[in-house]
PDB file of C-alpha atoms in Angstrom:
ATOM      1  CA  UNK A 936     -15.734  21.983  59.937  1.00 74.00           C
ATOM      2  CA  UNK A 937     -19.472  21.597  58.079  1.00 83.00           C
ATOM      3  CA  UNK A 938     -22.165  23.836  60.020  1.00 88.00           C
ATOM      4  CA  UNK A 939     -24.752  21.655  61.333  1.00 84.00           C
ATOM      5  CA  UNK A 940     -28.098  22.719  59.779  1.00 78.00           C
ATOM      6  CA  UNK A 941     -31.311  21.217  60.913  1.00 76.00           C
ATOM      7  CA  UNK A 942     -34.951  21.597  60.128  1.00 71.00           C
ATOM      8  CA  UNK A 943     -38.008  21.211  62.729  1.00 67.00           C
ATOM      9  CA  UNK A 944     -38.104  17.036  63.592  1.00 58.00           C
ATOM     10  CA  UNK A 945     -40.717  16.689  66.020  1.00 60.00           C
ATOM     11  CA  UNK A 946     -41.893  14.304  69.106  1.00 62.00           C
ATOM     12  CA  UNK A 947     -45.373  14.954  70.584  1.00 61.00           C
ATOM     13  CA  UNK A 948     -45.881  15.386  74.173  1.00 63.00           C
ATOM     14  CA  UNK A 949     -49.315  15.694  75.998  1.00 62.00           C
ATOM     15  CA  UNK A 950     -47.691  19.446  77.026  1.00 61.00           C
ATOM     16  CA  UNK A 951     -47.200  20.074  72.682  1.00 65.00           C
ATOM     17  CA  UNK A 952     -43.960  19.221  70.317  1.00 75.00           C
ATOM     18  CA  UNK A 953     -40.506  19.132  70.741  1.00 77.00           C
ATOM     19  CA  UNK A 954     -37.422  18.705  69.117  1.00 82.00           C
ATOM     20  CA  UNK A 955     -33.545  18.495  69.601  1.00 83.00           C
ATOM     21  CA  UNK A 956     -32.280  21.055  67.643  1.00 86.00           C
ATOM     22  CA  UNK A 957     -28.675  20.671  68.116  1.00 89.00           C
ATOM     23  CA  UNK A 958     -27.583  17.488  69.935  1.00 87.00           C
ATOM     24  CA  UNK A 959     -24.773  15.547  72.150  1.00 89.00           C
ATOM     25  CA  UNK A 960     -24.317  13.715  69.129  1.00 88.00           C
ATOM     26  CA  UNK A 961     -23.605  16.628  67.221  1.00 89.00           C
ATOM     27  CA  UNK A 962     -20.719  17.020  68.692  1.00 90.00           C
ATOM     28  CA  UNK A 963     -21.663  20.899  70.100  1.00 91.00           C
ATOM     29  CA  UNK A 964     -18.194  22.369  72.111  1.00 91.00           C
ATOM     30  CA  UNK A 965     -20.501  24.665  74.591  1.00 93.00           C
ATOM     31  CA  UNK A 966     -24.730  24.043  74.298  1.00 93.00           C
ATOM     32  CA  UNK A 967     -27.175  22.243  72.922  1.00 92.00           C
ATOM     33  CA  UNK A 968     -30.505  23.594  71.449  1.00 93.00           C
ATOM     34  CA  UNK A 969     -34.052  22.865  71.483  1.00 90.00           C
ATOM     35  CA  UNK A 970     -37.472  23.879  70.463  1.00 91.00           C
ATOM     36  CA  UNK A 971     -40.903  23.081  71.971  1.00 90.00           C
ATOM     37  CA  UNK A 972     -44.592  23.818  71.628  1.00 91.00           C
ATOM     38  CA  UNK A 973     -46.434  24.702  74.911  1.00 94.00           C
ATOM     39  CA  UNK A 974     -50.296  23.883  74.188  1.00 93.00           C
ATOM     40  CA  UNK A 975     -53.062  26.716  75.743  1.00 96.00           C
ATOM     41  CA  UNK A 976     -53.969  25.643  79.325  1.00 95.00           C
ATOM     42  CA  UNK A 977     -50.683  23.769  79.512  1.00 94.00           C
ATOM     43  CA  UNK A 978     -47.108  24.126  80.941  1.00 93.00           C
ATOM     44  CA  UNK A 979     -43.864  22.970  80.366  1.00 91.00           C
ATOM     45  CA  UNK A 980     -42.309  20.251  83.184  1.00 87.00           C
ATOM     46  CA  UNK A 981     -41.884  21.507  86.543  1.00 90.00           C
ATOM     47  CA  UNK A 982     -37.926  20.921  87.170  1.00 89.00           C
ATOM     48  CA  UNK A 983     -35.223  22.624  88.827  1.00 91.00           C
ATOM     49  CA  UNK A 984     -31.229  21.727  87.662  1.00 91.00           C
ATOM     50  CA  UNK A 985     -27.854  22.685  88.841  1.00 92.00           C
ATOM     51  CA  UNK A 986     -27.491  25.051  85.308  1.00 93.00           C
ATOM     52  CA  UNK A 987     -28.675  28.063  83.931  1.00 94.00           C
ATOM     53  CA  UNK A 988     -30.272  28.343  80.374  1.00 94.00           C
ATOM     54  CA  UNK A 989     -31.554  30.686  78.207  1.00 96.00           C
ATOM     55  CA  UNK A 990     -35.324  30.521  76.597  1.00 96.00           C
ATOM     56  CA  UNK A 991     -36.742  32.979  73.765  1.00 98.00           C
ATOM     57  CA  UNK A 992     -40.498  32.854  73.087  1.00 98.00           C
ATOM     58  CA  UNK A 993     -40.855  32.761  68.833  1.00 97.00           C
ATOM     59  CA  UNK A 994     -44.548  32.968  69.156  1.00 97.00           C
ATOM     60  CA  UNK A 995     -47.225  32.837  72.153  1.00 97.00           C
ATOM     61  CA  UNK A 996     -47.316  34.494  75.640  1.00 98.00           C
ATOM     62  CA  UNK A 997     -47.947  33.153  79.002  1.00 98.00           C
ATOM     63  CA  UNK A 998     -46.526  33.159  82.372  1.00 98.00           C
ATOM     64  CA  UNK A 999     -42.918  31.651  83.373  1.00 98.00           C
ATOM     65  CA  UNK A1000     -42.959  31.002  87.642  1.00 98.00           C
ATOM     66  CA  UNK A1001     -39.563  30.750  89.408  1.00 97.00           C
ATOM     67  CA  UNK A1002     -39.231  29.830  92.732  1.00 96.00           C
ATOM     68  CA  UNK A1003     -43.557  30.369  92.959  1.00 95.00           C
ATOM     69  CA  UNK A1004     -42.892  34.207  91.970  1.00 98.00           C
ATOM     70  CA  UNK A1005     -44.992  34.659  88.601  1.00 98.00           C
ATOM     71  CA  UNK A1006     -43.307  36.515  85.159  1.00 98.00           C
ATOM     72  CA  UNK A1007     -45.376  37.840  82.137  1.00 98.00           C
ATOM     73  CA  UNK A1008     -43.648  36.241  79.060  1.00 98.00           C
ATOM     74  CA  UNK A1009     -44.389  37.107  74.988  1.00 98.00           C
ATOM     75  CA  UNK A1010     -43.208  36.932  71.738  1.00 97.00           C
ATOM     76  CA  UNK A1011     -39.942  38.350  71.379  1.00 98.00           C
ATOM     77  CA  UNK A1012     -38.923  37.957  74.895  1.00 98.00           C
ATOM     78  CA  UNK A1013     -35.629  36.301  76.026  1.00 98.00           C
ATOM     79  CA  UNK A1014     -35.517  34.666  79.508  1.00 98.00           C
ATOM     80  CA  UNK A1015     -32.327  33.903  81.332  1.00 98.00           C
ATOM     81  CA  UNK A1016     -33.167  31.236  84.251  1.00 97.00           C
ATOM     82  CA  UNK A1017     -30.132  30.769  86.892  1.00 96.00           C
ATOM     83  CA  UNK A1018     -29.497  27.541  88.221  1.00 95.00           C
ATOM     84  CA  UNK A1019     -30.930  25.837  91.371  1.00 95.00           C
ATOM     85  CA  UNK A1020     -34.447  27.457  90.323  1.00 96.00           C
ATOM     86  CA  UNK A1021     -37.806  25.589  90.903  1.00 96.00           C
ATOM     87  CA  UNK A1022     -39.753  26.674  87.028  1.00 96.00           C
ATOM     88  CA  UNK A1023     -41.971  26.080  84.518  1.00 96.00           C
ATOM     89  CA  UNK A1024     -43.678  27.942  81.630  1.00 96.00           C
ATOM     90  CA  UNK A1025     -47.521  28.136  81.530  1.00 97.00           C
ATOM     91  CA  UNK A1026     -49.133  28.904  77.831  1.00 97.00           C
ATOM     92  CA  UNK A1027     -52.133  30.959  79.809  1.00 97.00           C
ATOM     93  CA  UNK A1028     -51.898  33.918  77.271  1.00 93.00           C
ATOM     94  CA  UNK A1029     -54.850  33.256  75.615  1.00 93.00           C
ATOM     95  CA  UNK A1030     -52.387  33.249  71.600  1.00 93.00           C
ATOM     96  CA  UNK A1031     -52.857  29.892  71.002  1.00 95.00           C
ATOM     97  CA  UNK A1032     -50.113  27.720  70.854  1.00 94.00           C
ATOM     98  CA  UNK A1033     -46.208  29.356  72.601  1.00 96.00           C
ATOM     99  CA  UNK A1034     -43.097  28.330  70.343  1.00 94.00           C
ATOM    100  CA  UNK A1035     -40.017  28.716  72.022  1.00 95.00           C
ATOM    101  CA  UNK A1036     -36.335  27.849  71.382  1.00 95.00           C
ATOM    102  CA  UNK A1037     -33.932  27.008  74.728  1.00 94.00           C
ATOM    103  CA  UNK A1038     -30.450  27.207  74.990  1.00 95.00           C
ATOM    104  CA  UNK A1039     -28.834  25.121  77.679  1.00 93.00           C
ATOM    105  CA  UNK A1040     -25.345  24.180  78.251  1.00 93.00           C
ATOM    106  CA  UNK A1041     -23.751  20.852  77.614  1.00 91.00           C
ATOM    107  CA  UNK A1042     -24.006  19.629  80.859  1.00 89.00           C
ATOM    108  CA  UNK A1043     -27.847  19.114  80.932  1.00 87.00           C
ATOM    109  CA  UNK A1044     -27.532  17.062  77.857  1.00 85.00           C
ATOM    110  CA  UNK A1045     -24.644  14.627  79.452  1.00 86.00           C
ATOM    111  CA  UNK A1046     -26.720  14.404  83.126  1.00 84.00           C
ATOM    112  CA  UNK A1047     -29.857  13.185  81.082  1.00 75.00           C
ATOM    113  CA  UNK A1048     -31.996  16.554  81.452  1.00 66.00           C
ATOM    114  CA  UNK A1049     -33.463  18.500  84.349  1.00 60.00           C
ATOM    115  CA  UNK A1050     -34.630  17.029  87.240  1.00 48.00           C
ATOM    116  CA  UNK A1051     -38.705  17.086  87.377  1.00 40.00           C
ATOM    117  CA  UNK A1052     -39.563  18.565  90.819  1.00 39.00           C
ATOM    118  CA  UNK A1053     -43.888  17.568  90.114  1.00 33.00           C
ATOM    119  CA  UNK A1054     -46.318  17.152  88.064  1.00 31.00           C
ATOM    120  CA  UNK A1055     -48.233  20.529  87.407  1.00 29.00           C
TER     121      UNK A1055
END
């Protein structure tokens, strides 16, 4: 079987870029992938889903709140977020733009995504 190997293709958002990294229609057995830009001053959606996932920071720090409890995040830090938990990331680190890469499992891909909970 060929490796899938894919460069940076990016959307913009009013919250920064994103991109699917590895896809559904990739064919993935276990996760998909994904990277997105968090602006300064901005956040990523507000959501809660019925999965866990995994998010490293590339670049950037800020604050990630779960469940309204607040968590200092920086480059170089992975984050494992449970399911059934109310979060969001907020790029409030003062570094400019926060790159980060998120793991989630194939699930989220085949329900259509997270569930937004608000608008922040």
């Amino acid at each position: 079987m060929e490796p899938v190997i894919r460069n940076f293709r990016s959307i913009y958002t009013p919250e920064g870029r994103a991109a699917h990294l590895i896809a559904l229609d990739d064919n993935p057995p276990t996760c998909t992938m994904s990277y997105s830009e968090i602006y300064p001053g901005k956040t990523s959606t507000h959501h809660t889903h019925p999965w866990e996932h995994e998010v490293y920071i590339l670049k950037g720090s800020g604050t990630l709140v779960c469940d309204g409890k607040e968590y200092p995040v920086k480059e170089g830090d992975a984050i494992f977020i449970r399911e059934d938990v109310d979060h969001y990331t907020l790029n409030n680190g003062g570094q400019g733009v926060m790159r980060r890469i998120e793991i989630n499992p194939l699930i989220a891909a085949q329900s259509g995504g997270p569930g937004a909970v608000s608008s922040i």
